C-alpha positions as CSV (number, residue, x, y, z in Angstrom):
1,P,90.6,96.1,88.3
2,D,94.3,95.7,87.8
3,D,95.8,96.8,91.2
4,R,99.1,97.6,89.5
5,R,97.4,100.5,87.8
6,A,96.4,102.2,91.1
7,V,97.8,105.7,91.4
8,V,100.2,105.9,94.3
9,G,102.1,109.1,93.7
10,L,102.5,112.2,91.7
11,A,105.4,114.5,90.7
12,R,105.7,117.9,89.2
13,R,107.8,118.2,86.1
14,G,110.4,120.9,86.3
15,Q,110.6,122.2,82.7
16,D,107.0,122.1,81.4
17,G,105.2,122.3,84.7
18,G,103.1,119.2,84.0
19,W,102.2,116.5,86.5
20,D,103.1,112.9,86.2
21,L,101.2,110.1,88.0
22,Q,103.0,107.1,89.4
23,L,101.2,103.7,89.3
24,K,101.6,100.9,91.8
25,G,103.3,98.7,89.2
26,G,106.0,101.3,88.8
27,Q,104.8,102.9,85.5
28,W,104.4,106.7,85.1
29,L,101.6,108.4,83.2
30,G,101.7,112.0,82.1
31,P,102.3,114.8,81.7
32,F,99.0,116.3,82.7
33,D,98.1,120.0,83.0
34,Y,95.8,119.4,86.0
35,V,95.3,116.5,88.4
36,V,92.0,116.2,90.2
37,G,92.0,113.7,93.1
38,G,89.1,111.9,94.8
39,F,90.1,110.0,98.0
40,A,88.1,107.2,99.6
41,Q,89.3,108.3,103.0
42,H,90.5,111.7,104.1
43,C,93.6,110.1,105.8
44,L,94.9,109.2,102.3
45,T,95.0,112.8,101.1
46,E,98.1,114.0,102.9
47,P,100.4,111.1,102.2
48,F,99.5,111.3,98.5
49,L,99.9,115.0,98.1
50,R,103.1,115.1,100.2
51,R,104.8,113.2,97.3
52,G,104.0,116.2,95.1
53,G,106.7,118.2,96.9
54,A,106.8,122.0,97.0
55,A,104.1,122.3,94.3
56,C,101.6,120.8,96.7
57,D,102.6,122.6,99.8
58,K,99.9,125.3,99.6
59,M,97.2,122.8,99.0
60,L,98.4,120.7,101.9
61,R,98.3,123.7,104.3
62,C,94.8,124.5,103.1
63,L,93.5,120.9,103.5
64,R,94.9,120.6,107.0
65,H,92.5,123.3,108.1
66,I,89.4,121.8,106.4
67,K,87.0,119.6,108.2
68,Y,86.0,116.8,105.9
69,S,82.3,116.0,105.3
70,Q,81.8,112.3,106.1
71,L,79.2,110.4,104.1
72,F,78.0,106.8,104.5
73,P,77.0,105.0,101.3
74,V,75.0,101.9,101.8
75,Q,74.2,99.4,99.0
76,V,71.3,97.1,99.8
77,V,69.7,94.2,98.0
78,F,66.0,93.6,98.7
79,D,65.4,89.8,98.4
80,G,61.7,90.1,99.2
81,V,59.0,92.2,97.6
82,P,60.3,95.3,95.7
83,A,60.4,98.6,97.5
84,P,57.2,100.5,96.6
85,A,59.0,103.6,95.4
86,G,57.5,106.0,92.9
87,F,61.0,107.1,91.8
88,T,64.3,105.8,90.5
89,A,66.4,108.3,92.3
90,A,65.6,111.0,94.8
91,H,67.2,113.6,97.1
92,I,65.6,113.1,100.5
93,R,64.5,116.0,102.7
94,G,63.4,115.8,106.3
95,E,65.3,112.7,107.3
96,H,68.3,113.2,109.5
97,A,70.0,110.0,108.4
98,L,69.2,109.9,104.7
99,S,69.9,112.4,101.9
100,F,69.7,110.3,98.7
101,A,68.3,107.0,97.4
102,C,68.7,105.4,94.0
103,N,67.2,102.2,92.6
104,N,70.2,100.8,90.7
105,S,68.0,98.1,89.2
106,K,66.2,100.8,87.1
107,K,69.3,102.6,85.8
108,P,70.4,102.3,82.2
109,R,73.0,99.7,81.4
110,A,76.1,100.0,79.3
111,N,74.5,98.0,76.5
112,G,71.6,100.5,76.2
113,A,69.0,98.3,78.0
114,W,67.2,99.6,81.1
115,G,67.2,98.0,84.4
116,T,68.2,94.5,85.6
117,A,66.2,91.4,86.4
118,G,65.9,89.9,89.8
119,A,66.1,91.5,93.2
120,Q,66.2,95.3,93.6
121,H,69.6,96.9,94.3
122,W,69.5,100.3,96.0
123,T,72.1,102.8,97.0
124,L,71.4,104.9,100.0
125,M,73.5,108.0,101.0
126,S,73.5,109.4,104.4
127,T,73.5,113.1,105.3
128,A,76.9,114.6,106.3
129,A,75.6,115.6,109.7
130,F,74.4,112.0,110.5
131,A,77.6,110.4,109.3
132,E,79.8,112.9,111.2
133,A,77.9,112.3,114.4
134,E,78.0,108.5,114.0
135,F,81.6,108.4,113.0
136,S,82.9,110.7,115.7
137,G,80.9,109.0,118.5
138,G,78.1,111.4,119.0
139,G,75.5,109.1,117.4
140,K,73.9,105.8,118.4
141,G,76.9,103.8,117.1
142,K,79.2,105.6,119.5
143,G,82.0,106.1,117.0
144,K,84.8,104.3,115.4
145,G,86.3,102.7,118.5
146,K,86.5,99.0,119.2
147,G,83.8,97.2,117.4
148,G,83.1,100.1,115.1
149,G,79.5,100.4,116.3
150,Y,78.6,102.9,113.6
151,R,79.1,100.2,110.9
152,Q,76.1,98.4,112.3
153,T,73.9,101.2,113.6
154,A,74.3,103.7,110.6
155,P,73.0,101.3,107.9
156,E,70.1,100.2,110.3
157,E,69.1,103.8,110.9
158,M,69.4,104.7,107.2
159,L,67.1,101.7,106.3
160,R,64.6,102.9,108.9
161,A,64.6,106.3,107.3
162,F,64.2,104.8,103.9
163,A,61.1,102.9,105.2
164,R,59.6,106.2,106.4
165,V,60.3,107.8,103.0
166,L,58.4,105.0,101.4
167,G,55.5,105.3,103.9
168,L,56.2,101.8,105.3
169,P,56.4,100.8,109.0
170,D,59.6,98.8,108.3
171,L,61.3,96.9,105.4
172,T,60.5,93.4,106.7
173,A,58.7,92.4,103.5
174,Q,61.6,93.7,101.4
175,R,64.1,91.6,103.2
176,P,67.2,93.8,103.0
């Protein structure tokens, strides 16, 4: 994507009350009646909203008292035998580390065709409790400190959970 089109700020219009979005390249888009934001990291929320001035003050005060739910998405390619899943996508119950799994290789494509040839590509999503424990240091990865242990241990535990969901002892044959 064109990095110059990344949204870096917002401003409230005085007269009509609409919102304008500032792009990294200096352009402005708008006005918009509503702006809905999704942030890749909770630490980006406040600096972005602070630029909205007084119109964002109430939202900022509210967000400062909210505890964010951390999630870990893991994308994995299986270079070995395909994972023997009887589903394309599923919400997972009973696994502390895993809440969702999706076989991206079976999803519909933009051209209307189904699936992709070659190795299976899966997306695994952690549970919020697992991610929070791993990220804050209460899990096996011991948090985000030096070395960021959770970056290694969280995907490993999620893959072990996925193997259990599939009824496999491990994913050695799948070669993640």
